[in-house]
Amino acid sequence: MRLYVYVLQARDLPAKDSYVKVQVGRHKSKTWTVKGTQNPAWNEELVFRVHDLDEEVVLSVFHPEGDAANGMFGGSGELMGRARVPLQSVAGEDKQTLPPTWFPLERHKAGKFINKDCGKILVTISLRGKCHDNLTDNHMASSGVHKNEGEEMDPSSKGTVKAVANRLEKIFSKNNEGPWTEDSSEVSAATSDYEDCAEESSSDHSFEEAMERMKSHSSGQDLPENLQGGILLDRIFAVPPYDLNAVLFGPDSQFRRDLVNLQGTTDVKEGPWTWKAGEISRLTRVVSYTRAATKLVKAVKATEEQTYLKADGNFFAVLVSVSTPEVPYGNMFDVELLYKIMPGPVQANSGEESSHLLVSWEVQFLQSTMMRGMIEGGVRQGLKESFEQFMDLLAQNFKMMNTSDSLHKDQVLASLEGGHKSDWKSAFQYFCNLTVIFTIAMFFYVISHIVMSKPSEYQGLECYGVDLPDSFGELVTCGILVLQLQRVYYMVLHFVKARLQKGGDHGLKAQGAGWILTVALIEGMNLASLDSTGLPDPYVVLTCNGRMRTSSVKLQTCDPQWNEVLEFDAMEEPPSVLDVEVFDFDGPFDQATSLGHAEINFLKHTATELADMWVFLEGKLAQSSQSKLRLRIFLDNNNGVETIRDYLTKMEKEVGKKLNLRSPHRNSTFQKIFGLPAEEFLISDFTCSLKRKLPLQGRLFLSARIVGFYANFFGHKTRFFFLWEDIEEIQILPASLASVGSPTLVIVLHKGRGLDARHGAKSQDEEGRLCFYFQSFVSFNVASRTIMALWRTRTLTPEQKAQIAEEQQDQENGIISDDLGSILGGEDAQMSKIYGSELPVSISSLMEVFSGGELEHKVMERSGCLNYATTAWETVKLGVFERSVSYKFNRHVSIFGGEVTCTQQKTSNEDGWTVNEVMALHNVPFGDHFRACSRIVHFRYQIVKSVLTHSSCKCDAYMGILWLKSIKFQQRISRNVTEKFTHRLREIFGLVEKEIL
């Protein structure tokens, strides 16, 4: 059962500041502190759970002391008096409700109020059954709800008020003595303050009638802002807003019943929609149910209070407050959901209406707690899983419109074409001011005076052709005229330059195949002004992927109207961020002053949000003026899947391995995990461990724009992502005992970037940069090479890319000298012959094994090479060609596996060809004794004509090993390597002979 204690007011207290602490059994609660009066009015409701009627309600009135008086609730204080009410007396009353009653406060045996009259307190107590939804107007009537005299009263509530008055009159006429007796006028006055708790039942009215009444109350109200927790659902459905509202919140909705069955919810009880009186009347109802058990949380009871904030027939806003006291720390917080239903775009082909449904959430903490982060994380995860089922079921009932259907890009852009002002109109508005008018009037005045004046005789120092001012008045007039003409001249010059500043791209269409970004710049609002007496001349600069677009200049306005369309030429890489900056035009661009800037992350906004959004500007000037811009952004791929394939082909050269286009299902799962837009596509993913205080095993996802990590540890999901542009540095730490023998990949972000992913960072360095540690990769070299290549492609300049590529090549291949010929020529290694044979094939046929064609790949794969990849031969100098080769040995060749990177040069001569090859072996034992921590093996193949027959050739192979220092096992390793490669060369050329013949 639930006990409702309504603490109304008190009289004749010994102190002016006071609050009430109510205790029922072991449960305690208290009211807010009222200051400055000995007759306080709290008008507060406190709710308790009771299981035993032998308990009593203890009402203690305290006077706060010290800092406690400054808070909303009294922390500690001096007891002024106490009253006790047995629950048995409440249960014996009519409808288990004790009417408003004055109780005398008993004096405390100690304290500074021991010799003072303690006063009285007015309370009403109600005892309810298990179901909280049985609350009716009779309960409020017995709680002493009245209207003040002279106030207008709703006709439907007259009977209730009359019954309340009769009840109170009957109670107070029983006995005029003792603590139960008070003036009825005082009681009426006290209870009138509790008037805002009265509810008018709408059970006699249908849902449609309630909506009509709510429509009259919602006129002129704006939709509330989204809640701070984030967006749970943002979709457009092919259904009118009124019908969608009825489906979601109408009584006996079939959709609600289907959702209950889908989620396994039980004991669902929906209360009727009722009117809640107050400053603004609201339509509200209470829904209670038992949520199904999950892997971590048992089945719990929940109560929803649903309140209509707006319902005008087209726009609907419903605030849902969810209380789950049985979950861990459930008494400390409530979850709020805001449903907003707005009209969507009309379908062009059928003319049918659509609805834009947007659901946001927030956690309201009733008490401060150290578990705030854990609670918010658990609530976020639970809501996302619940609303995934909600959206799937809603999509089964109504057609979900595609982005292209809902945005109507062409229609939006076409509507902006006629919004430009003519230059004449702009000139009229710019020059129509007092300065120009006064200058023109004065100029014509002087000209008229000159025309009307007769030539005068020369005076003073005047001579022929020189007419000087004859008085100081004439001198001042001439000076003023010159200054005014100069000011007007600069205004004209400023206007002409501003008209010429339209951006070289203004009005041009994007060209090329790839990702096309279209930005419609609509308007600005509250732009800052550098001069307190003047207005700014703003223009906007948009930057994306290193490309810049500039708008036209709007003169003398803080609220400019642009209505311009700026398009970026097709980009090979999908853009991640759009930088927006507003400048004040002041002649040359190097003198322009920034009025504010903003950054738009395409991955954090849905296509619907980008289609029409207000962007708040950052910066001191912009934030002080609350400046903002209205933009409409469209990102399209005009080449379809081919653009993605071309991008992957480009990345293959950087990464050095084959990159396959992922399946639509895999891409959809990846987008769903991180909440990414539909155009994002997955490139690769790796199993790894995220190093924190406790290592977390998961997967690292790499796409064209982000690096994301996802882990699911017994239902507790960890996910975060950051942009490639956020990365400042990537480090590779060698294997150690702490990393369990695995190298560690450290990703360091720029300062202030990637803050959404800070829960995944292991630490922050001295500069405040986030550092992420990844280890335990299945193939560390492949993962690190892929990540480094994607990062270089996205963020580095061409000069930086060339420098890093050169350093990486030096590190991997051991090529320190700028002249590769010193190594490829064999000067650094002692060469020895390990293979020689006469082959019954021509030189041109044998050279096919070095051509990168089908023969070479077939032979190398059969000889135990995995992921064999080559680059095209490039001319180094006359007669000398060079290429790169990479592959991995299978377990039959080397038990250590091992990756191989090679640089080959071939040179033609009169007798045939000479091929030099520098091979770097990675991840092999004793690697620290070889150059760049890898073993360097040098081969030379000499292929010449045979003296025996004209259709055969002779092939000799030489090998040498480069050492950094001598070690104990040098001879053994050299012998092992020589034997292995001697056997491999015999096998390779044997396969070549077999394939050719």
PDB file of N, CA and C in Angstrom, residues 231-237 244 248-249 255 316 338-344 354-359 387 390-391 394:
ATOM      1  N   ILE A 231      19.274  11.746 -29.187  1.00  0.00           N
ATOM      2  CA  ILE A 231      18.165  11.358 -30.052  1.00  0.00           C
ATOM      3  C   ILE A 231      18.095   9.835 -30.110  1.00  0.00           C
ATOM      4  N   LEU A 232      16.926   9.281 -29.807  1.00  0.00           N
ATOM      5  CA  LEU A 232      16.705   7.846 -29.892  1.00  0.00           C
ATOM      6  C   LEU A 232      16.097   7.433 -31.221  1.00  0.00           C
ATOM      7  N   LEU A 233      15.262   8.258 -31.778  1.00  0.00           N
ATOM      8  CA  LEU A 233      14.564   7.914 -33.012  1.00  0.00           C
ATOM      9  C   LEU A 233      14.334   9.188 -33.810  1.00  0.00           C
ATOM     10  N   ASP A 234      14.659   9.141 -35.088  1.00  0.00           N
ATOM     11  CA  ASP A 234      14.472  10.290 -35.976  1.00  0.00           C
ATOM     12  C   ASP A 234      14.143   9.740 -37.357  1.00  0.00           C
ATOM     13  N   ARG A 235      12.863   9.560 -37.615  1.00  0.00           N
ATOM     14  CA  ARG A 235      12.425   8.938 -38.858  1.00  0.00           C
ATOM     15  C   ARG A 235      11.185   9.644 -39.393  1.00  0.00           C
ATOM     16  N   ILE A 236      10.927   9.454 -40.677  1.00  0.00           N
ATOM     17  CA  ILE A 236       9.760  10.009 -41.340  1.00  0.00           C
ATOM     18  C   ILE A 236       8.907   8.852 -41.837  1.00  0.00           C
ATOM     19  N   PHE A 237       7.621   8.865 -41.482  1.00  0.00           N
ATOM     20  CA  PHE A 237       6.699   7.794 -41.834  1.00  0.00           C
ATOM     21  C   PHE A 237       5.564   8.364 -42.686  1.00  0.00           C
ATOM     22  N   LEU A 244      -0.765   9.325 -36.519  1.00  0.00           N
ATOM     23  CA  LEU A 244       0.376   8.749 -35.806  1.00  0.00           C
ATOM     24  C   LEU A 244       0.266   9.016 -34.320  1.00  0.00           C
ATOM     25  N   LEU A 248       0.106   6.105 -31.305  1.00  0.00           N
ATOM     26  CA  LEU A 248       1.092   6.007 -30.224  1.00  0.00           C
ATOM     27  C   LEU A 248       0.489   6.239 -28.844  1.00  0.00           C
ATOM     28  N   PHE A 249      -0.497   7.137 -28.736  1.00  0.00           N
ATOM     29  CA  PHE A 249      -0.970   7.533 -27.414  1.00  0.00           C
ATOM     30  C   PHE A 249      -2.482   7.424 -27.244  1.00  0.00           C
ATOM     31  N   PHE A 255      -1.321  -0.798 -31.680  1.00  0.00           N
ATOM     32  CA  PHE A 255       0.135  -0.737 -31.740  1.00  0.00           C
ATOM     33  C   PHE A 255       0.755  -0.916 -30.357  1.00  0.00           C
ATOM     34  N   PHE A 316       2.624  17.723 -32.309  1.00  0.00           N
ATOM     35  CA  PHE A 316       2.338  17.081 -31.031  1.00  0.00           C
ATOM     36  C   PHE A 316       3.642  16.907 -30.267  1.00  0.00           C
ATOM     37  N   LEU A 338      10.865  12.527 -24.637  1.00  0.00           N
ATOM     38  CA  LEU A 338      10.085  13.551 -25.311  1.00  0.00           C
ATOM     39  C   LEU A 338       9.780  13.081 -26.730  1.00  0.00           C
ATOM     40  N   TYR A 339       8.489  12.829 -26.996  1.00  0.00           N
ATOM     41  CA  TYR A 339       8.026  12.455 -28.323  1.00  0.00           C
ATOM     42  C   TYR A 339       7.559  13.719 -29.046  1.00  0.00           C
ATOM     43  N   LYS A 340       8.138  13.981 -30.215  1.00  0.00           N
ATOM     44  CA  LYS A 340       7.705  15.113 -31.033  1.00  0.00           C
ATOM     45  C   LYS A 340       7.254  14.590 -32.395  1.00  0.00           C
ATOM     46  N   ILE A 341       6.018  14.903 -32.746  1.00  0.00           N
ATOM     47  CA  ILE A 341       5.450  14.502 -34.029  1.00  0.00           C
ATOM     48  C   ILE A 341       5.200  15.775 -34.826  1.00  0.00           C
ATOM     49  N   MET A 342       5.846  15.885 -35.992  1.00  0.00           N
ATOM     50  CA  MET A 342       5.760  17.078 -36.814  1.00  0.00           C
ATOM     51  C   MET A 342       5.383  16.692 -38.239  1.00  0.00           C
ATOM     52  N   PRO A 343       4.764  17.584 -38.974  1.00  0.00           N
ATOM     53  CA  PRO A 343       4.448  17.271 -40.369  1.00  0.00           C
ATOM     54  C   PRO A 343       5.715  17.079 -41.185  1.00  0.00           C
ATOM     55  N   GLY A 344       5.737  16.012 -41.984  1.00  0.00           N
ATOM     56  CA  GLY A 344       6.848  15.762 -42.885  1.00  0.00           C
ATOM     57  C   GLY A 344       6.541  16.276 -44.272  1.00  0.00           C
ATOM     58  N   SER A 354       2.905  13.049 -44.539  1.00  0.00           N
ATOM     59  CA  SER A 354       3.849  12.222 -43.781  1.00  0.00           C
ATOM     60  C   SER A 354       4.118  12.879 -42.439  1.00  0.00           C
ATOM     61  N   SER A 355       4.715  12.099 -41.542  1.00  0.00           N
ATOM     62  CA  SER A 355       4.982  12.568 -40.179  1.00  0.00           C
ATOM     63  C   SER A 355       6.452  12.361 -39.855  1.00  0.00           C
ATOM     64  N   HIS A 356       7.016  13.366 -39.203  1.00  0.00           N
ATOM     65  CA  HIS A 356       8.402  13.293 -38.736  1.00  0.00           C
ATOM     66  C   HIS A 356       8.367  13.014 -37.229  1.00  0.00           C
ATOM     67  N   LEU A 357       8.801  11.820 -36.848  1.00  0.00           N
ATOM     68  CA  LEU A 357       8.804  11.407 -35.442  1.00  0.00           C
ATOM     69  C   LEU A 357      10.215  11.534 -34.891  1.00  0.00           C
ATOM     70  N   LEU A 358      10.351  12.295 -33.822  1.00  0.00           N
ATOM     71  CA  LEU A 358      11.648  12.496 -33.187  1.00  0.00           C
ATOM     72  C   LEU A 358      11.505  12.251 -31.687  1.00  0.00           C
ATOM     73  N   VAL A 359      12.309  11.338 -31.157  1.00  0.00           N
ATOM     74  CA  VAL A 359      12.249  10.965 -29.744  1.00  0.00           C
ATOM     75  C   VAL A 359      13.612  11.241 -29.117  1.00  0.00           C
ATOM     76  N   PHE A 387      14.008   0.886 -28.202  1.00  0.00           N
ATOM     77  CA  PHE A 387      13.503   1.652 -29.345  1.00  0.00           C
ATOM     78  C   PHE A 387      13.867   1.029 -30.682  1.00  0.00           C
ATOM     79  N   PHE A 390      10.835  -0.838 -31.068  1.00  0.00           N
ATOM     80  CA  PHE A 390       9.773   0.136 -31.322  1.00  0.00           C
ATOM     81  C   PHE A 390       9.768   0.565 -32.789  1.00  0.00           C
ATOM     82  N   MET A 391      10.960   0.874 -33.332  1.00  0.00           N
ATOM     83  CA  MET A 391      11.037   1.342 -34.713  1.00  0.00           C
ATOM     84  C   MET A 391      10.710   0.219 -35.690  1.00  0.00           C
ATOM     85  N   LEU A 394       6.980  -0.171 -35.722  1.00  0.00           N
ATOM     86  CA  LEU A 394       6.341   0.969 -36.363  1.00  0.00           C
ATOM     87  C   LEU A 394       6.544   0.921 -37.873  1.00  0.00           C
TER      88      LEU A 394
END
